[in-house]
Amino acid sequence: MTLDGLEAAVEASVAPTERARRKFKVNVNRYADDFVVTGVSREVLEHQVLPAIKQFLALRGLELSEEKTKVVHVTEGFDFLGQNVRKYGGKLLIKPARKSEQSLLAKVREIVVKNWSATQENLILQLNPVIRGWGMYHRHAVSKSRFTAIDAHIWRLLWKWAVRRHPTKGMGWVRRRYFRTEGNRTWVFASEIQVNGQVQRLRLFRAATIPIVRHVKVRGMANAFDPRWSSYFAHRRAVDVSD
């Protein structure tokens, strides 16, 4: 709520009327206290937009974080909300940010290290929601190759975990103990568990199994608190769940 009005301040910094502002191509994308401002040139952003933002924040007792604030060309790319936005050869691609990937792998590594002596079942139950949650967040971006790389890295961590538990056993024994064959896949980290008297297989969730679903932008005039838009948002939720 404190930042409400930021968009208007940015627009006013380049031109007084909407028609005059078009040539500057200034747009504000904001989520809570994180925001990105795009414009036609570095000069416009540095000499008109940035001072206006600083003044807007100063009136509210706030200031920009010097560490997080920078002006870059879209071909250099920038991170926003855990994703990297960058143009490659004229094509804009949004991918999971490296910092987001590193944060996920650090969390997975922490779980694995803390569970050196835990059962395979408990380890899988702790890892699955972490991997699934991260993957679902990035499923609207260009993420397929990154999902595969994440799965490969996690597999190496789990192989190390399995080998470390049995220093006197051979590699073949360790593989048979902790990994299963399912179809064409021969290294599935999984275990059999009893559920209501029946044997079921509990397997590690793979990020690469998440389908990429392109995000459909919410209509600009849509208001989740306005009953007239209830059917619109209900339809969006239904489509998202079915995907």
Coordinates of C-alpha atoms in Angstrom, one line a residue:
M1 CA 0.0 0.0 0.0
T2 CA 2.9 2.4 0.7
L3 CA 4.1 2.1 -2.9
D4 CA 0.6 2.7 -4.4
G5 CA 1.0 5.7 -6.7
L6 CA 4.5 4.7 -7.8
E7 CA 3.3 4.0 -11.4
A8 CA 1.7 7.5 -11.7
A9 CA 4.9 9.1 -10.4
V10 CA 7.0 7.3 -12.9
E11 CA 4.7 8.2 -15.8
A12 CA 4.6 11.9 -14.8
S13 CA 8.4 12.0 -14.8
V14 CA 8.6 11.5 -18.5
A15 CA 5.7 13.5 -19.9
P16 CA 2.5 15.2 -18.6
T17 CA 0.0 13.4 -20.9
E18 CA -0.6 9.7 -21.9
R19 CA -0.2 10.5 -25.5
A20 CA 3.2 12.2 -25.0
R21 CA 4.4 9.3 -22.8
R22 CA 4.0 6.7 -25.5
K23 CA 7.3 7.4 -27.2
F24 CA 9.2 6.8 -23.9
K25 CA 7.7 3.2 -23.6
V26 CA 7.8 3.4 -19.8
N27 CA 6.2 0.6 -17.9
V28 CA 6.2 -0.4 -14.2
N29 CA 5.9 -4.0 -13.0
R30 CA 5.5 -4.3 -9.2
Y31 CA 5.0 -7.1 -6.8
A32 CA 4.9 -6.0 -3.1
D33 CA 8.1 -4.0 -2.6
D34 CA 9.9 -5.4 -5.7
F35 CA 9.5 -3.5 -9.0
V36 CA 11.0 -3.2 -12.4
V37 CA 10.7 -0.1 -14.6
T38 CA 11.4 -0.4 -18.4
G39 CA 11.9 2.4 -20.8
V40 CA 13.1 3.4 -24.3
S41 CA 16.6 4.3 -23.2
R42 CA 19.1 4.4 -20.4
E43 CA 19.1 8.2 -20.4
V44 CA 15.4 8.3 -19.7
L45 CA 15.6 5.8 -16.9
E46 CA 18.7 7.4 -15.2
H47 CA 17.9 11.1 -15.6
Q48 CA 14.1 11.2 -15.4
V49 CA 12.6 8.0 -13.9
L50 CA 15.2 7.2 -11.2
P51 CA 15.2 10.7 -9.6
A52 CA 11.3 10.6 -9.6
I53 CA 11.3 7.2 -7.8
K54 CA 13.8 8.4 -5.2
Q55 CA 11.7 11.5 -4.5
F56 CA 8.5 9.4 -4.3
L57 CA 10.2 7.1 -1.8
A58 CA 11.8 9.9 0.2
L59 CA 8.3 11.4 0.9
R60 CA 7.4 8.1 2.5
G61 CA 10.6 7.8 4.6
L62 CA 12.1 5.1 2.2
E63 CA 15.0 4.8 -0.1
L64 CA 16.2 2.5 -2.8
S65 CA 18.6 -0.3 -2.0
E66 CA 21.8 0.5 -3.7
E67 CA 22.7 -3.1 -3.9
K68 CA 19.6 -4.2 -5.7
T69 CA 19.1 -1.1 -7.9
K70 CA 20.7 -1.0 -11.3
V71 CA 20.1 0.2 -14.8
V72 CA 20.8 -2.5 -17.5
H73 CA 20.1 -3.2 -21.1
V74 CA 17.7 -6.0 -21.7
T75 CA 20.4 -7.9 -23.6
E76 CA 22.4 -8.0 -20.3
G77 CA 19.4 -9.3 -18.5
F78 CA 18.2 -8.9 -14.9
D79 CA 16.7 -11.0 -12.1
F80 CA 13.2 -10.3 -10.8
L81 CA 11.2 -12.5 -8.4
G82 CA 13.6 -15.4 -8.8
Q83 CA 13.6 -15.4 -12.6
N84 CA 16.0 -14.0 -15.1
V85 CA 14.7 -11.8 -17.9
R86 CA 16.9 -11.3 -20.9
K87 CA 16.9 -11.0 -24.7
Y88 CA 18.9 -13.5 -26.7
G89 CA 19.3 -12.5 -30.3
G90 CA 16.2 -10.3 -30.3
K91 CA 14.1 -12.9 -28.5
L92 CA 13.0 -12.3 -24.9
L93 CA 13.3 -15.3 -22.6
I94 CA 12.5 -15.7 -19.0
K95 CA 14.4 -18.4 -17.1
P96 CA 14.9 -19.5 -13.5
A97 CA 17.6 -17.2 -12.0
R98 CA 20.9 -18.8 -11.1
K99 CA 20.5 -17.5 -7.5
S100 CA 17.1 -19.3 -7.3
E101 CA 18.7 -22.5 -8.6
Q102 CA 21.5 -22.2 -6.1
S103 CA 19.1 -21.5 -3.3
L104 CA 17.1 -24.7 -4.1
L105 CA 20.2 -26.8 -4.3
A106 CA 21.6 -25.4 -1.1
K107 CA 18.3 -26.4 0.6
V108 CA 18.3 -29.9 -0.9
R109 CA 22.0 -30.3 0.2
E110 CA 21.1 -29.2 3.7
I111 CA 18.2 -31.8 3.9
V112 CA 20.5 -34.6 2.6
V113 CA 23.3 -33.7 5.0
K114 CA 20.9 -33.6 8.0
N115 CA 19.5 -37.0 7.1
W116 CA 22.7 -39.1 6.6
S117 CA 21.2 -41.7 9.0
A118 CA 17.5 -41.3 8.1
T119 CA 15.6 -43.8 6.1
Q120 CA 15.2 -43.4 2.4
E121 CA 11.5 -43.0 2.8
N122 CA 11.9 -40.0 5.2
L123 CA 14.5 -38.4 2.9
I124 CA 12.2 -38.6 -0.1
L125 CA 9.2 -37.2 1.9
Q126 CA 11.3 -34.2 2.9
L127 CA 12.7 -33.6 -0.5
N128 CA 9.6 -34.0 -2.7
P129 CA 7.7 -30.9 -1.6
V130 CA 10.8 -28.7 -1.9
I131 CA 11.6 -29.9 -5.5
R132 CA 7.9 -29.8 -6.5
G133 CA 7.3 -26.3 -5.1
W134 CA 10.3 -24.8 -6.8
G135 CA 9.4 -26.5 -10.1
M136 CA 5.8 -25.4 -10.0
Y137 CA 6.8 -21.8 -9.4
H138 CA 9.0 -21.8 -12.5
R139 CA 6.8 -23.9 -14.8
H140 CA 5.6 -20.8 -16.7
A141 CA 9.1 -19.8 -17.7
V142 CA 11.7 -21.4 -20.1
S143 CA 12.7 -24.0 -17.6
K144 CA 12.8 -27.4 -19.1
S145 CA 16.6 -27.6 -19.5
R146 CA 17.1 -26.2 -16.1
F147 CA 14.7 -28.7 -14.6
T148 CA 16.8 -31.5 -16.1
A149 CA 20.0 -30.0 -14.8
I150 CA 18.5 -29.7 -11.3
D151 CA 17.4 -33.3 -11.3
A152 CA 20.9 -34.4 -12.4
H153 CA 22.5 -32.4 -9.6
I154 CA 20.1 -33.8 -7.0
W155 CA 20.8 -37.4 -8.3
R156 CA 24.5 -36.9 -7.7
L157 CA 23.8 -35.8 -4.1
L158 CA 21.7 -38.8 -3.4
W159 CA 24.2 -41.2 -4.9
K160 CA 26.8 -39.8 -2.6
W161 CA 24.3 -40.1 0.3
A162 CA 23.7 -43.8 -0.5
V163 CA 27.3 -44.7 -1.0
R164 CA 28.3 -43.0 2.3
R165 CA 25.8 -45.1 4.3
H166 CA 27.4 -48.3 3.2
P167 CA 31.2 -47.9 3.0
T168 CA 31.8 -51.7 2.9
K169 CA 29.4 -52.4 0.1
G170 CA 30.0 -52.4 -3.6
M171 CA 28.5 -50.0 -6.1
G172 CA 26.2 -52.6 -7.5
W173 CA 24.7 -53.5 -4.1
V174 CA 24.1 -49.8 -3.3
R175 CA 22.4 -49.3 -6.7
R176 CA 20.1 -52.2 -6.1
R177 CA 19.3 -51.1 -2.5
Y178 CA 18.3 -47.5 -3.3
F179 CA 17.5 -47.3 -7.0
R180 CA 14.8 -49.0 -9.1
T181 CA 14.1 -49.6 -12.8
E182 CA 10.9 -48.1 -14.3
G183 CA 10.4 -48.4 -18.0
N184 CA 13.5 -46.9 -19.7
R185 CA 14.7 -45.3 -16.5
T186 CA 17.2 -47.4 -14.5
W187 CA 18.2 -45.0 -11.8
V188 CA 14.9 -44.1 -10.0
F189 CA 15.5 -43.2 -6.4
A190 CA 12.6 -45.0 -4.8
S191 CA 11.6 -47.4 -2.0
E192 CA 8.7 -49.7 -1.3
I193 CA 6.5 -48.7 1.6
Q194 CA 3.4 -50.2 3.3
V195 CA 0.2 -48.2 2.9
N196 CA -3.0 -49.7 4.4
G197 CA -1.5 -53.2 4.2
Q198 CA -0.5 -52.8 0.5
V199 CA 3.0 -52.2 -0.9
Q200 CA 3.4 -49.0 -2.8
R201 CA 6.4 -47.3 -4.4
L202 CA 7.6 -44.0 -3.0
R203 CA 9.8 -42.2 -5.5
L204 CA 11.8 -39.0 -5.6
F205 CA 9.9 -36.3 -7.5
R206 CA 11.6 -35.1 -10.6
A207 CA 11.3 -31.5 -11.7
A208 CA 11.6 -32.5 -15.3
T209 CA 8.2 -34.2 -15.1
I210 CA 6.5 -30.8 -14.7
P211 CA 5.0 -29.7 -18.0
I212 CA 5.8 -26.1 -19.1
V213 CA 2.5 -24.1 -19.1
R214 CA 2.7 -20.6 -20.5
H215 CA 1.2 -18.0 -18.2
V216 CA -1.9 -16.1 -19.5
K217 CA -1.8 -12.5 -18.3
V218 CA -4.6 -11.3 -16.0
R219 CA -6.8 -8.7 -17.7
G220 CA -5.8 -5.2 -16.7
M221 CA -9.2 -4.2 -15.4
A222 CA -9.9 -7.5 -13.5
N223 CA -10.5 -7.1 -9.8
A224 CA -10.6 -10.1 -7.5
F225 CA -12.7 -8.2 -5.0
D226 CA -15.3 -7.1 -7.5
P227 CA -18.2 -9.7 -7.8
R228 CA -18.5 -8.9 -11.5
W229 CA -15.2 -10.6 -12.1
S230 CA -15.9 -13.8 -10.0
S231 CA -16.6 -16.0 -13.0
Y232 CA -13.5 -14.8 -14.8
F233 CA -11.2 -15.7 -11.9
A234 CA -13.1 -19.0 -11.3
H235 CA -12.4 -19.9 -14.9
R236 CA -8.7 -19.0 -14.5
R237 CA -8.4 -21.2 -11.4
A238 CA -10.2 -24.1 -13.1
V239 CA -7.9 -24.0 -16.1
D240 CA -4.8 -23.7 -13.9
V241 CA -5.8 -26.7 -11.8
S242 CA -6.5 -28.8 -14.9
D243 CA -3.1 -28.0 -16.4

